[in-house]
Coordinates of C-alpha atoms in Angstrom, one line a residue:
Chain H
X1 CA 0.0 0.0 0.0
X2 CA 2.7 2.4 1.0
X3 CA 4.8 1.3 -2.0
X4 CA 1.9 2.0 -4.4
X5 CA 1.3 5.5 -2.9
X6 CA 4.9 6.6 -3.5
X7 CA 5.0 5.1 -7.0
X8 CA 1.7 6.9 -7.9
X9 CA 3.1 10.0 -6.4
X10 CA 6.2 9.7 -8.5
X11 CA 4.1 9.2 -11.6
X12 CA 2.1 12.3 -10.8
X13 CA 5.3 14.3 -10.2
X14 CA 6.6 13.2 -13.6
X15 CA 3.4 14.0 -15.4
X16 CA 3.1 17.3 -13.7
X17 CA 6.6 18.3 -14.7
X18 CA 6.0 17.2 -18.3
X19 CA 2.9 19.3 -18.4
X20 CA 4.7 22.4 -17.1
X21 CA 7.7 21.8 -19.4
X22 CA 5.3 21.7 -22.4
X23 CA 3.8 25.0 -21.4
X24 CA 7.1 26.6 -20.7
X25 CA 8.3 25.3 -24.1
X26 CA 5.5 27.2 -25.9
X27 CA 6.9 30.4 -24.3
X28 CA 10.6 29.7 -24.8
X29 CA 10.7 28.1 -28.2
X30 CA 9.1 30.9 -30.3
X31 CA 11.3 33.4 -28.5
X32 CA 14.5 31.4 -29.0
X33 CA 13.5 30.9 -32.6
X34 CA 13.1 34.6 -33.0
X35 CA 16.6 35.2 -31.7
X36 CA 18.1 32.6 -33.9
X37 CA 16.3 33.8 -37.1
X38 CA 17.2 37.4 -36.4
X39 CA 20.9 36.3 -36.4
X40 CA 20.6 34.4 -39.7
X41 CA 21.5 35.5 -43.1
X42 CA 18.8 36.8 -45.5
X43 CA 18.6 33.5 -47.3
X44 CA 19.1 31.4 -44.2
X45 CA 16.1 33.0 -42.4
X46 CA 13.8 32.0 -45.3
X47 CA 14.7 28.3 -45.0
X48 CA 11.8 26.1 -43.9
X49 CA 12.2 23.7 -41.0
X50 CA 12.7 23.9 -37.2
X51 CA 15.6 26.4 -36.8
X52 CA 17.2 26.1 -33.4
X53 CA 20.5 27.6 -34.5
X54 CA 21.3 30.5 -36.9
X55 CA 21.4 29.5 -40.6
X56 CA 24.5 31.3 -41.8
X57 CA 25.3 33.6 -38.9
X58 CA 24.9 37.2 -39.8
X59 CA 23.8 40.5 -38.3
X60 CA 22.5 41.8 -41.6
X61 CA 18.9 41.7 -40.2
X62 CA 19.9 44.3 -37.5
X63 CA 21.9 46.3 -40.0
X64 CA 19.0 46.4 -42.5
X65 CA 16.4 47.4 -39.9
X66 CA 18.7 50.1 -38.4
X67 CA 20.3 51.6 -41.4
X68 CA 18.1 50.8 -44.4
X69 CA 14.7 50.9 -42.8
X70 CA 15.7 53.6 -40.4
X71 CA 14.2 52.2 -37.2
X72 CA 16.4 54.5 -35.2
X73 CA 13.9 57.4 -35.3
X74 CA 10.9 55.5 -34.0
X75 CA 13.1 53.9 -31.4
X76 CA 14.2 57.3 -30.2
X77 CA 10.6 58.5 -30.2
X78 CA 9.6 55.5 -28.1
X79 CA 12.4 56.2 -25.6
X80 CA 11.4 59.9 -25.3
X81 CA 7.7 59.1 -24.8
X82 CA 8.2 56.2 -22.4
X83 CA 10.8 57.9 -20.2
X84 CA 9.2 61.4 -19.9
X85 CA 5.7 59.9 -19.9
X86 CA 6.6 57.6 -17.0
X87 CA 8.3 60.4 -15.1
X88 CA 5.2 62.6 -15.3
X89 CA 2.9 59.7 -14.5
X90 CA 4.9 58.7 -11.4
X91 CA 5.1 62.2 -10.1
X92 CA 1.5 63.0 -10.6
X93 CA 0.3 59.7 -9.1
X94 CA 2.5 60.2 -6.1
X95 CA 1.3 63.8 -5.5
X96 CA -2.4 62.8 -5.8
X97 CA -1.8 59.6 -3.8
X98 CA -0.3 61.6 -1.0
X99 CA -3.1 64.1 -1.0
X100 CA -5.8 61.5 -1.0
X101 CA -4.1 59.6 1.8
X102 CA -4.6 62.6 4.1
X103 CA -7.7 62.1 6.4
X104 CA -10.6 64.5 6.1
X105 CA -9.9 67.6 4.1
X106 CA -12.7 69.4 2.5
X107 CA -13.6 68.0 -1.0
X108 CA -11.7 64.8 -0.5
X109 CA -14.7 62.6 -1.2
X110 CA -15.5 64.4 -4.4
X111 CA -11.9 64.1 -5.7
X112 CA -11.8 60.4 -4.7
X113 CA -15.0 59.9 -6.6
X114 CA -13.5 61.6 -9.7
X115 CA -10.6 59.2 -9.6
X116 CA -12.6 56.1 -9.0
X117 CA -15.2 56.7 -11.7
X118 CA -12.3 57.4 -14.2
X119 CA -11.2 53.8 -13.7
X120 CA -14.5 52.6 -15.2
X121 CA -14.0 54.5 -18.4
X122 CA -11.7 52.5 -20.7
X123 CA -9.6 54.6 -23.0
X124 CA -10.8 52.7 -26.0
X125 CA -14.3 53.8 -25.4
X126 CA -13.5 57.5 -25.5
X127 CA -10.8 57.3 -28.2
X128 CA -12.7 59.4 -30.7
X129 CA -13.6 62.4 -28.4
X130 CA -10.1 62.1 -27.0
X131 CA -8.7 62.6 -30.5
X132 CA -11.1 65.5 -31.0
X133 CA -9.9 67.0 -27.6
X134 CA -6.3 66.6 -28.6
X135 CA -7.1 68.4 -31.9
X136 CA -8.8 71.2 -30.0
X137 CA -5.7 71.6 -27.8
X138 CA -3.5 71.7 -31.0
X139 CA -1.5 68.7 -29.9
X140 CA -2.2 66.3 -32.7
X141 CA 1.0 64.9 -34.3
X142 CA 3.2 65.9 -31.4
X143 CA 5.1 63.6 -29.0
X144 CA 3.7 65.8 -26.2
X145 CA 0.2 64.4 -27.0
X146 CA 1.6 60.9 -26.4
X147 CA 3.3 62.0 -23.2
X148 CA 0.2 63.6 -21.9
X149 CA -2.2 60.8 -22.7
X150 CA -2.2 58.7 -19.6
X151 CA -0.3 61.3 -17.6
X152 CA -2.0 59.9 -14.5
X153 CA -4.3 57.0 -13.8
X154 CA -6.7 56.0 -11.1
X155 CA -5.0 52.7 -10.6
X156 CA -1.6 54.3 -9.9
X157 CA -3.1 56.9 -7.6
X158 CA -4.8 54.3 -5.5
X159 CA -1.7 52.2 -5.4
X160 CA 0.4 55.1 -4.2
X161 CA -2.3 56.2 -1.7
X162 CA -2.4 52.7 -0.2
X163 CA 1.4 52.7 0.0
X164 CA 1.5 56.1 1.8
X165 CA -1.3 55.0 4.1
X166 CA 0.8 52.1 5.4
X167 CA 3.5 54.5 6.6
X168 CA 3.3 54.7 10.4
X169 CA 1.4 57.8 11.6
X170 CA 3.9 58.5 14.3
X171 CA 6.6 59.4 11.8
X172 CA 4.4 61.9 10.1
X173 CA 3.2 63.3 13.5
X174 CA 6.7 63.8 14.5
X175 CA 7.5 65.6 11.3
X176 CA 4.5 67.8 11.8
X177 CA 5.6 68.7 15.3
X178 CA 8.9 69.7 13.8
X179 CA 7.1 72.1 11.5
X180 CA 7.1 70.1 8.3
X181 CA 4.5 71.1 5.7
X182 CA 2.8 68.7 3.3
X183 CA 5.3 69.1 0.5
X184 CA 8.3 68.5 2.8
X185 CA 6.8 65.5 4.5
X186 CA 5.8 64.0 1.2
X187 CA 9.2 64.6 -0.5
X188 CA 11.5 63.8 2.4
X189 CA 9.5 61.2 4.3
X190 CA 6.8 59.5 2.3
X191 CA 8.6 59.2 -1.0
X192 CA 11.8 57.6 0.3
X193 CA 9.7 55.2 2.4
X194 CA 7.7 54.2 -0.6
X195 CA 10.4 53.3 -3.1
X196 CA 8.8 49.9 -3.8
X197 CA 5.5 51.7 -4.6
X198 CA 7.2 54.2 -6.9
X199 CA 9.1 51.4 -8.6
X200 CA 6.0 49.4 -9.1
X201 CA 4.1 52.3 -10.7
X202 CA 7.1 53.3 -12.8
X203 CA 7.6 49.8 -14.2
X204 CA 4.0 49.2 -14.9
X205 CA 3.8 52.5 -16.7
X206 CA 7.1 52.1 -18.6
X207 CA 6.1 48.7 -19.9
X208 CA 2.6 50.0 -20.8
X209 CA 4.0 53.0 -22.6
X210 CA 6.7 51.1 -24.4
X211 CA 4.1 48.7 -25.7
X212 CA 1.4 51.2 -26.4
X213 CA 0.0 51.1 -29.9
X214 CA -3.4 52.8 -29.9
X215 CA -2.4 56.3 -28.8
X216 CA 0.2 56.6 -31.5
X217 CA -2.1 55.1 -34.1
X218 CA -4.7 57.7 -33.2
X219 CA -2.7 60.8 -32.5
X220 CA 0.3 60.6 -34.9
X221 CA 0.0 61.0 -38.6
X222 CA 3.5 62.0 -39.4
X223 CA 5.7 58.9 -39.8
X224 CA 8.8 60.7 -38.5
X225 CA 7.0 60.8 -35.1
X226 CA 5.8 57.2 -35.1
X227 CA 6.8 55.1 -32.1
X228 CA 8.6 51.8 -32.4
X229 CA 5.4 49.7 -32.1
X230 CA 3.7 51.5 -34.9
X231 CA 6.7 51.4 -37.2
X232 CA 7.3 47.7 -36.3
X233 CA 3.6 46.8 -36.9
X234 CA 3.8 48.2 -40.4
X235 CA 7.1 46.3 -41.0
X236 CA 6.5 43.0 -39.4
X237 CA 2.8 42.4 -39.8
X238 CA 1.8 44.3 -42.9
X239 CA 5.0 44.2 -44.8
X240 CA 5.0 47.9 -45.6
X241 CA 8.3 49.7 -45.5
X242 CA 9.4 53.3 -45.3
X243 CA 11.7 52.8 -48.3
X244 CA 9.7 51.1 -51.0
X245 CA 11.0 48.2 -53.0
X246 CA 12.7 46.4 -50.2
X247 CA 11.8 42.8 -49.7
X248 CA 11.6 42.4 -45.9
X249 CA 13.1 39.1 -45.1
X250 CA 12.2 37.2 -41.9
X251 CA 15.5 37.9 -40.2
X252 CA 14.8 41.7 -40.5
X253 CA 11.3 41.2 -39.0
X254 CA 12.7 39.2 -36.1
X255 CA 15.5 41.7 -35.5
X256 CA 12.8 44.4 -35.1
X257 CA 11.0 42.2 -32.6
X258 CA 14.2 41.6 -30.6
X259 CA 14.9 45.3 -30.5
X260 CA 11.3 46.0 -29.3
X261 CA 11.6 43.5 -26.4
X262 CA 15.1 44.2 -25.3
X263 CA 14.3 47.0 -22.9
X264 CA 11.6 44.9 -21.3
X265 CA 13.8 41.9 -20.9
X266 CA 16.3 44.2 -19.1
X267 CA 13.6 45.6 -16.9
X268 CA 12.1 42.1 -16.3
X269 CA 14.1 41.0 -13.2
X270 CA 12.7 44.1 -11.4
X271 CA 9.2 43.7 -12.7
X272 CA 8.6 40.3 -11.1
X273 CA 9.7 41.5 -7.7
X274 CA 7.2 44.3 -7.5
X275 CA 4.1 43.7 -9.5
X276 CA 2.2 41.1 -7.5
X277 CA 2.2 43.3 -4.5
X278 CA 1.3 46.2 -6.8
X279 CA -1.7 44.6 -8.4
X280 CA -3.2 43.7 -5.0
X281 CA -2.5 47.1 -3.5
X282 CA -3.9 49.0 -6.5
X283 CA -7.0 47.0 -6.8
X284 CA -8.3 47.5 -3.2
X285 CA -10.2 50.7 -2.9
X286 CA -11.0 50.8 0.7
Chain W
X1 CA -28.9 92.7 24.1
X2 CA -25.6 93.9 22.7
X3 CA -23.8 91.1 24.5
X4 CA -26.3 88.6 23.1
X5 CA -25.8 89.7 19.5
X6 CA -22.0 89.6 19.7
X7 CA -22.3 86.2 21.1
X8 CA -24.4 84.9 18.3
X9 CA -22.0 86.5 15.8
X10 CA -19.1 84.8 17.4
X11 CA -21.1 81.6 17.5
X12 CA -21.8 81.9 13.8
X13 CA -18.3 83.1 12.9
X14 CA -16.5 80.4 14.7
X15 CA -17.5 77.5 12.4
X16 CA -17.0 79.7 9.4
X17 CA -13.5 80.6 10.6
X18 CA -12.9 77.0 11.4
X19 CA -14.0 75.8 8.0
X20 CA -12.0 78.6 6.4
X21 CA -8.8 77.6 8.1
X22 CA -9.7 74.0 7.2
X23 CA -9.7 75.0 3.6
X24 CA -6.6 77.1 4.0
X25 CA -4.8 74.1 5.4
X26 CA -6.0 72.0 2.5
X27 CA -4.4 74.4 -0.1
X28 CA -1.1 72.5 -0.4
X29 CA -3.1 69.3 -0.9
X30 CA -5.1 70.9 -3.6
X31 CA -2.0 72.1 -5.3
X32 CA -0.8 68.5 -5.3
X33 CA -4.1 67.4 -6.7
X34 CA -4.4 70.1 -9.3
X35 CA -2.7 68.4 -12.3
X36 CA -4.6 65.2 -11.6
X37 CA -7.9 67.0 -11.4
X38 CA -7.1 69.0 -14.5
X39 CA -6.1 65.8 -16.4
X40 CA -9.3 63.9 -15.5
X41 CA -11.5 66.9 -16.3
X42 CA -9.9 67.8 -19.6
X43 CA -8.8 64.4 -20.9
X44 CA -11.4 62.0 -19.4
X45 CA -14.6 63.6 -18.4
X46 CA -14.7 66.4 -21.1
X47 CA -14.2 63.8 -23.9
X48 CA -16.9 61.6 -22.3
X49 CA -19.4 64.4 -22.1
X50 CA -18.4 65.7 -25.5
X51 CA -19.0 62.3 -27.0
X52 CA -22.7 62.5 -26.1
X53 CA -22.8 65.7 -28.2
X54 CA -20.7 64.2 -31.1
X55 CA -22.9 61.1 -31.2
X56 CA -25.8 63.3 -32.1
X57 CA -24.0 65.3 -34.8
X58 CA -23.0 64.7 -38.3
X59 CA -19.5 65.5 -37.1
X60 CA -16.8 66.9 -39.3
X61 CA -13.3 67.7 -38.1
X62 CA -13.4 70.9 -40.1
X63 CA -16.5 72.8 -41.1
X64 CA -20.0 72.7 -39.8
X65 CA -21.5 69.9 -37.6
X66 CA -25.2 69.7 -38.2
X67 CA -27.3 68.2 -35.4
X68 CA -28.9 64.9 -36.5
X69 CA -30.6 63.7 -33.2
X70 CA -30.6 59.9 -32.8
X71 CA -29.8 59.2 -36.5
X72 CA -26.3 57.9 -35.7
X73 CA -27.7 55.5 -33.2
X74 CA -30.2 54.3 -35.7
X75 CA -27.4 53.8 -38.3
X76 CA -25.3 51.8 -35.8
X77 CA -28.1 49.6 -34.8
X78 CA -29.1 48.9 -38.4
X79 CA -25.6 48.3 -39.5
X80 CA -25.0 44.6 -40.1
X81 CA -21.2 45.1 -39.6
X82 CA -21.9 46.3 -36.0
X83 CA -23.9 43.2 -35.2
X84 CA -21.1 41.0 -36.8
X85 CA -18.6 42.7 -34.6
X86 CA -20.9 42.3 -31.7
X87 CA -21.2 38.6 -32.2
X88 CA -17.5 38.2 -32.8
X89 CA -16.8 40.0 -29.5
X90 CA -19.1 37.6 -27.7
X91 CA -17.5 34.6 -29.2
X92 CA -13.8 35.7 -29.0
X93 CA -14.2 37.6 -25.7
X94 CA -16.3 34.8 -24.1
X95 CA -13.9 32.1 -25.1
X96 CA -10.9 34.2 -23.9
X97 CA -12.7 34.8 -20.7
X98 CA -13.5 31.2 -19.9
X99 CA -10.2 29.6 -21.1
X100 CA -8.2 32.5 -19.6
X101 CA -9.9 32.0 -16.3
X102 CA -9.4 28.3 -15.9
X103 CA -5.9 27.9 -17.4
X104 CA -4.0 30.0 -14.8
X105 CA -5.7 28.2 -12.0
X106 CA -4.6 24.8 -13.3
X107 CA -1.1 26.0 -14.0
X108 CA -0.8 27.6 -10.6
X109 CA -2.0 24.4 -8.8
X110 CA 0.4 22.4 -11.0
X111 CA 3.3 24.7 -10.3
X112 CA 2.6 24.6 -6.6
X113 CA 3.2 20.8 -6.6
X114 CA 6.8 21.4 -7.8
X115 CA 8.9 21.1 -4.7
X116 CA 12.2 22.4 -6.0
X117 CA 12.2 26.1 -5.4
X118 CA 14.6 27.0 -8.2
X119 CA 12.5 25.0 -10.7
X120 CA 9.3 26.6 -9.5
X121 CA 10.8 30.1 -9.8
X122 CA 12.2 29.5 -13.3
X123 CA 9.0 28.0 -14.7
X124 CA 7.0 30.9 -13.2
X125 CA 9.4 33.4 -14.8
X126 CA 9.3 31.7 -18.2
X127 CA 5.5 31.5 -18.2
X128 CA 5.2 35.2 -17.3
X129 CA 7.5 36.5 -20.1
X130 CA 4.9 36.9 -22.9
X131 CA 2.8 39.2 -20.8
X132 CA 5.6 41.8 -21.0
X133 CA 5.5 42.0 -24.8
X134 CA 3.4 44.3 -26.9
X135 CA 0.7 42.9 -29.2
X136 CA 2.8 44.0 -32.2
X137 CA 5.6 41.6 -31.0
X138 CA 3.3 38.8 -29.9
X139 CA 1.2 39.1 -33.1
X140 CA 4.3 39.2 -35.2
X141 CA 5.9 36.2 -33.5
X142 CA 2.8 34.1 -34.0
X143 CA 1.9 35.1 -37.5
X144 CA 5.5 34.1 -38.5
X145 CA 5.3 30.9 -36.5
X146 CA 2.0 29.9 -38.1
X147 CA 3.1 30.7 -41.6
X148 CA 2.2 27.8 -43.9
X149 CA 5.5 27.8 -45.7
X150 CA 8.3 27.2 -43.2
X151 CA 6.7 28.5 -40.0
X152 CA 7.7 26.7 -36.9
X153 CA 4.3 25.3 -36.1
X154 CA 3.9 23.9 -39.6
X155 CA 7.5 22.6 -39.5
X156 CA 6.5 20.6 -36.4
X157 CA 3.3 19.4 -38.1
X158 CA 5.5 18.3 -41.0
X159 CA 7.6 16.2 -38.7
X160 CA 4.4 14.3 -37.7
X161 CA 3.6 13.9 -41.4
X162 CA 0.8 16.4 -41.5
X163 CA 0.1 18.8 -44.3
X164 CA 0.7 22.5 -43.8
X165 CA -2.3 24.4 -42.3
X166 CA -3.3 27.9 -43.4
X167 CA -3.9 29.2 -39.9
X168 CA -4.2 32.9 -40.7
X169 CA -6.3 32.7 -43.9
X170 CA -9.0 30.3 -42.6
X171 CA -11.5 32.5 -40.7
X172 CA -12.5 29.7 -38.3
X173 CA -9.0 28.7 -37.5
X174 CA -7.9 32.3 -37.2
X175 CA -10.6 32.7 -34.5
X176 CA -8.9 29.9 -32.5
X177 CA -5.5 31.4 -33.1
X178 CA -6.8 34.8 -31.7
X179 CA -8.3 33.1 -28.6
X180 CA -5.3 30.9 -27.8
X181 CA -2.7 33.5 -28.5
X182 CA -4.6 35.9 -26.2
X183 CA -4.6 33.2 -23.4
X184 CA -1.0 32.4 -24.1
X185 CA 0.0 36.0 -23.6
X186 CA -1.8 36.6 -20.3
X187 CA -1.8 33.3 -18.6
X188 CA 1.5 33.9 -16.8
X189 CA 0.2 37.1 -15.2
X190 CA -2.8 35.5 -13.6
X191 CA -0.8 32.4 -12.7
X192 CA 1.6 34.5 -10.6
X193 CA -1.4 36.2 -8.9
X194 CA -2.8 32.8 -8.0
X195 CA 0.6 31.5 -6.8
X196 CA 1.0 34.5 -4.5
X197 CA -2.4 33.7 -3.0
X198 CA -1.6 30.1 -2.6
X199 CA 1.6 31.0 -0.7
X200 CA -0.5 33.1 1.7
X201 CA -2.9 30.2 2.7
X202 CA -2.7 29.4 6.4
X203 CA -0.8 26.0 6.7
X204 CA -3.1 25.2 9.7
X205 CA -5.9 24.6 7.3
X206 CA -3.9 21.8 5.5
X207 CA -3.0 20.3 8.9
X208 CA -6.6 20.3 9.9
X209 CA -7.7 18.7 6.6
X210 CA -5.0 16.0 7.0
X211 CA -6.2 15.2 10.5
X212 CA -9.7 14.8 9.0
X213 CA -8.2 12.2 6.6
X214 CA -7.9 14.3 3.5
X215 CA -5.7 13.2 0.6
X216 CA -4.0 15.6 -1.7
X217 CA -7.0 15.9 -4.1
X218 CA -9.2 16.7 -1.1
X219 CA -6.8 19.3 0.1
X220 CA -6.8 21.0 -3.3
X221 CA -10.6 20.8 -3.6
X222 CA -11.5 21.8 0.0
X223 CA -8.7 24.0 1.1
X224 CA -6.7 25.5 -1.8
X225 CA -9.5 26.3 -4.2
X226 CA -11.8 27.9 -1.7
X227 CA -8.9 30.0 -0.4
X228 CA -8.5 31.4 -3.9
X229 CA -11.9 32.9 -4.2
X230 CA -10.8 36.5 -3.7
X231 CA -8.1 36.2 -6.3
X232 CA -10.6 34.6 -8.7
X233 CA -12.8 37.6 -8.2
X234 CA -10.0 40.0 -9.0
X235 CA -9.1 38.0 -12.1
X236 CA -12.7 37.7 -13.2
X237 CA -13.4 41.4 -12.8
X238 CA -10.2 42.5 -14.6
X239 CA -10.9 40.1 -17.4
X240 CA -14.5 41.0 -17.9
X241 CA -13.5 44.7 -18.2
X242 CA -10.9 43.6 -20.7
X243 CA -13.3 41.8 -23.0
X244 CA -14.9 44.8 -24.5
X245 CA -11.6 46.5 -24.8
X246 CA -10.2 43.9 -27.2
X247 CA -8.5 46.0 -29.8
X248 CA -4.7 45.9 -30.2
X249 CA -4.5 42.2 -30.8
X250 CA -7.2 42.3 -33.5
X251 CA -5.7 45.4 -35.1
X252 CA -2.3 43.7 -35.3
X253 CA -3.4 40.2 -36.3
X254 CA -6.3 40.7 -38.6
X255 CA -6.1 40.5 -42.4
X256 CA -8.7 41.1 -45.1
X257 CA -9.6 37.4 -45.4
X258 CA -10.4 36.8 -41.7
X259 CA -11.8 40.2 -40.8
X260 CA -15.5 39.1 -41.0
X261 CA -14.9 36.5 -38.3
X262 CA -12.5 38.4 -36.0
X263 CA -13.4 42.1 -36.2
X264 CA -14.7 43.2 -32.8
X265 CA -16.6 46.2 -31.4
X266 CA -13.5 48.3 -30.8
X267 CA -12.1 47.7 -34.3
X268 CA -15.6 48.6 -35.6
X269 CA -15.4 51.9 -33.8
X270 CA -11.9 52.6 -35.1
X271 CA -12.8 51.7 -38.7
X272 CA -16.0 53.8 -38.6
X273 CA -14.2 56.7 -37.1
X274 CA -10.8 56.8 -38.7
X275 CA -11.0 54.8 -41.9
X276 CA -14.4 55.9 -43.1
X277 CA -14.4 59.2 -41.3
X278 CA -17.9 58.5 -40.0
X279 CA -17.1 60.1 -36.6
X280 CA -20.7 60.6 -35.4
X281 CA -21.6 57.0 -35.9
X282 CA -18.4 55.8 -34.5
X283 CA -18.9 57.8 -31.3
X284 CA -22.5 56.6 -31.0
X285 CA -21.3 53.0 -31.2
X286 CA -18.5 53.7 -28.7
X287 CA -21.1 55.1 -26.2
X288 CA -23.3 52.1 -26.6
X289 CA -20.3 49.9 -25.9
X290 CA -19.3 52.0 -22.9
X291 CA -22.8 51.7 -21.5
X292 CA -22.7 47.9 -22.0
X293 CA -19.3 47.7 -20.3
X294 CA -20.6 49.7 -17.3
X295 CA -23.7 47.5 -17.0
X296 CA -21.6 44.4 -17.3
X297 CA -19.2 45.6 -14.7
X298 CA -21.9 46.6 -12.2
X299 CA -23.6 43.3 -12.8
X300 CA -20.4 41.3 -12.2
X301 CA -19.6 43.2 -9.1
X302 CA -23.1 42.4 -7.7
X303 CA -22.7 38.8 -8.9
X304 CA -19.3 38.2 -7.2
X305 CA -20.2 40.6 -4.4
X306 CA -16.9 42.4 -4.8
X307 CA -17.0 45.0 -2.1
X308 CA -13.3 45.7 -1.9
X309 CA -13.0 46.9 -5.5

């Protein structure tokens, strides 16, 4: 009886690991394959079959996408929009989160309501009037429009508010006795104590902005201001190219994909650490 | 008399003064809130209110905008493309919702059985990776992988002696591709949420179950799963709100052949508004979708009695 239990347990463990390995393989194999193909020669990348190693090692894919197709400009736009947009977003969320963490000041309930209700309005549902508003503000076709859209969000505000609330009241009391105002106590006490919260919001926002497609599709008409995702979408998925007449081989497409995921892979070790806590903190409203 | 009057005045003045100083003390807080309030008013609520107006106009970006009443709504509701998109949203969104709800629970339970910490952590990281990528990247990867001549999936099928499959030019297959790729991308995110919740379960509960003679299946069924209800509610609510927002994936992965089977409500809005410049009608349909989302969200909240959110 005991023997059978352990052998069935062993069988279960083996099956379980096999199941997980298969799932992990569906994540890893396409990715590895993309790396391999991006490092193949033009002809090698078009070879059929399961490629697990570069066919005629070459960096021509990267050279083509960078020099011939000029992906540098969209890449730069993406960096500008993601970095500045994230900075603005983190700062505004922290300010608003701090203010809303303060107990009982007049009008607090109304502002909280404004923030909460905004979370129920998905951007996609107001994309057309949003576009019209941006046009009225004269911001269409500017990177500023991309930085400003999503400058703050209800989710980030709540996340920061919940972080600030977890700071022991004694510390803030002591600062107040010492004559600290709100700005000082936020900047010098709350922010340094909430680095994990700030990092969570920053990473969420950076990844979101780097991957954002819809805002650029809507607000940018001028291809010199396109972000990486839009330029890449034209290249990889619809075969269009800025310089006509180029046949875009698979290695070029995969090189573009690798360039688009590189910053995220670099940020990844930090993302894992913060985001579980973040999603739970941000999703509790009371 | 004089005394009495001054008393009433001070009595009246005091709360006024108190509330004034209350407001004065709140000034720094309002300065901190100012950009946020301005953002929400100008770039969320104003567009929302404005869209009610736009939806009742024959809206032109330049030139006059005649008022047409409910005509746009009538046009939307009598447009067969709207109803096709509606049906596709139900089919695609519904399938993504159900499969995307069950899959991470199974994977999390399965991962939890792995005893070696390093293996558990590595698998968890690997499964989470696709969630980080944009739809352009994920769509691009899978379109290439599913390519009938030489794509990885067809190469694997070839090994098993099967003929190449035209995944992205058969509308019914493409639907499944959209559903499964969507689940593939997000499964890791929810899996990690469930794993975090499983770690937080009180070990006393398992001990108590064992004392009562529970085997491992009983433990999973009677202890682990019931302890995950709150996480299930978070996941369900987030996913339901996501269903009607389905846009990026379709925008990236669709092509002319499969469009009738995969176009969803948001691509309908986009096409009406920016391809056909039919802004009034697009706005009317977006408002109808928003209304449906709100009702669905409220309904779900009531259904799962989600008070914390």
